[in-house]
Coordinates of C-alpha atoms in Angstrom, one line a residue:
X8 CA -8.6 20.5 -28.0
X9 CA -6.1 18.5 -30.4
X10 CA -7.7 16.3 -32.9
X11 CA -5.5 14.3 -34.3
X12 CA -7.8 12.8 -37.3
X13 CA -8.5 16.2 -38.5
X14 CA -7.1 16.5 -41.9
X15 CA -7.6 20.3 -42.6
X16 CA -5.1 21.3 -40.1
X17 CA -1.9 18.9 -38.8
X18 CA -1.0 18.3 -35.6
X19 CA 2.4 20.9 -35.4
X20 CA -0.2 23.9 -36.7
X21 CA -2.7 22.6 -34.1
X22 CA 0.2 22.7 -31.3
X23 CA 1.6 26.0 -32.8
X24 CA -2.2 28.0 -32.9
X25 CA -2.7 26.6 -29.0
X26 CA 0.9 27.6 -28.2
X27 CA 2.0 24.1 -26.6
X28 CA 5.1 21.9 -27.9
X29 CA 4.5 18.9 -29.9
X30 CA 6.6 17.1 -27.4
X31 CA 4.0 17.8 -24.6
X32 CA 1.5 16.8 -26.6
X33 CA 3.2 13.4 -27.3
X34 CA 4.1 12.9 -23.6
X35 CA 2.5 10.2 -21.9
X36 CA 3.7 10.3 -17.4
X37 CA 5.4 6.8 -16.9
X38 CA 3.9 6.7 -13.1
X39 CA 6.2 5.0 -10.0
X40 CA 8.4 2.1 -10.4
X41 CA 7.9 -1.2 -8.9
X42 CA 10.5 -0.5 -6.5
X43 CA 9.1 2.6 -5.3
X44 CA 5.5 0.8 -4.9
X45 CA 7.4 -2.1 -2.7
X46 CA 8.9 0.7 -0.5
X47 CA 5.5 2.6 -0.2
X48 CA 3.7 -0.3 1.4
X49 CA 7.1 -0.8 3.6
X50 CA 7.0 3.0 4.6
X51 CA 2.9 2.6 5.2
X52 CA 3.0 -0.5 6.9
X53 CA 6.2 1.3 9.5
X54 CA 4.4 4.4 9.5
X55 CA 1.2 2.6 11.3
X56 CA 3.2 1.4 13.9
X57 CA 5.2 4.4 14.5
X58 CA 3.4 7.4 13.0
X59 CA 5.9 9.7 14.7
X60 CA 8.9 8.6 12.3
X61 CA 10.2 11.0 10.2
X62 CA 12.6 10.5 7.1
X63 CA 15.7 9.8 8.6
X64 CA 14.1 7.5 11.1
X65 CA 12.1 5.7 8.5
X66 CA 15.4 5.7 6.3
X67 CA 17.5 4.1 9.0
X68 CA 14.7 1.7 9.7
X69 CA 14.5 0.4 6.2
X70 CA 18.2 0.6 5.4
X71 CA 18.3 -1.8 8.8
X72 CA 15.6 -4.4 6.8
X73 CA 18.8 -4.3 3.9
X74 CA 16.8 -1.9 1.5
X75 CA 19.3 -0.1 -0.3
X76 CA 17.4 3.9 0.2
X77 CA 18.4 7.1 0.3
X78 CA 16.4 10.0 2.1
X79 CA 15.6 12.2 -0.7
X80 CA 13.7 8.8 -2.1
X81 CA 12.0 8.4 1.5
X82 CA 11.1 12.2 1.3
X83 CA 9.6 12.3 -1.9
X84 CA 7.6 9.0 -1.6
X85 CA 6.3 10.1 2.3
X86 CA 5.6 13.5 0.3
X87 CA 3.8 11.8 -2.5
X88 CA 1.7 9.4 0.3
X89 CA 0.5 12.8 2.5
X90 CA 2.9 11.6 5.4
X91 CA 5.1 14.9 5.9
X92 CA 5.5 15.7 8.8
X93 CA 4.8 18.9 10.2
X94 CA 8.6 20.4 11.4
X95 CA 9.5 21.6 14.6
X96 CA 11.2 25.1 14.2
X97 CA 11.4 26.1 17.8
X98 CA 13.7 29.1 18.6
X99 CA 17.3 27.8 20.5
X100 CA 17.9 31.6 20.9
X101 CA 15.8 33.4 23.8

């Protein structure tokens, strides 16, 4: 694709005749933090006990252990592990 030792044609005219920034070509994905890695073997290690707990319950159970979480970080980890839950959107109306 982009070859950067090629010397007849420099990396921006490369990046401009495939139509991509130079900036995504540079970018390298930094991957989780350490934290994040601690609180997915927490979350995997409560989910095998209790498999039925769902964000807030597994939120509540680590903020109890002193973990300082929110449940957007609980969602998106659980998300990121395949541990979403399916919903339960019964009807309250008849």
């Amino acid at each position: 694709m982009i070859e950067p030792a090629n010397t007849n044609l420099s990396i921006r005219k490369q990046c401009e005749l495939l139509s991509i920034s130079r900036s995504s070509f540079y970018y390298e994905p930094k991957g989780e933090s350490e934290m994040n890695l601690d609180l997915m073997r927490l979350i995997d290690k409560q989910f095998l006990e209790t498999p039925f707990y769902g964000v807030r319950q597994m939120t509540w159970h680590l903020r109890n252990e002193d973990h300082l979480v929110n449940e957007k970080r609980i969602r998106r980890l659980m998300r990121l592990m395949g541990l979403d839950l399916p919903r339960d959107f019964s009807s309250t109306c008849d």
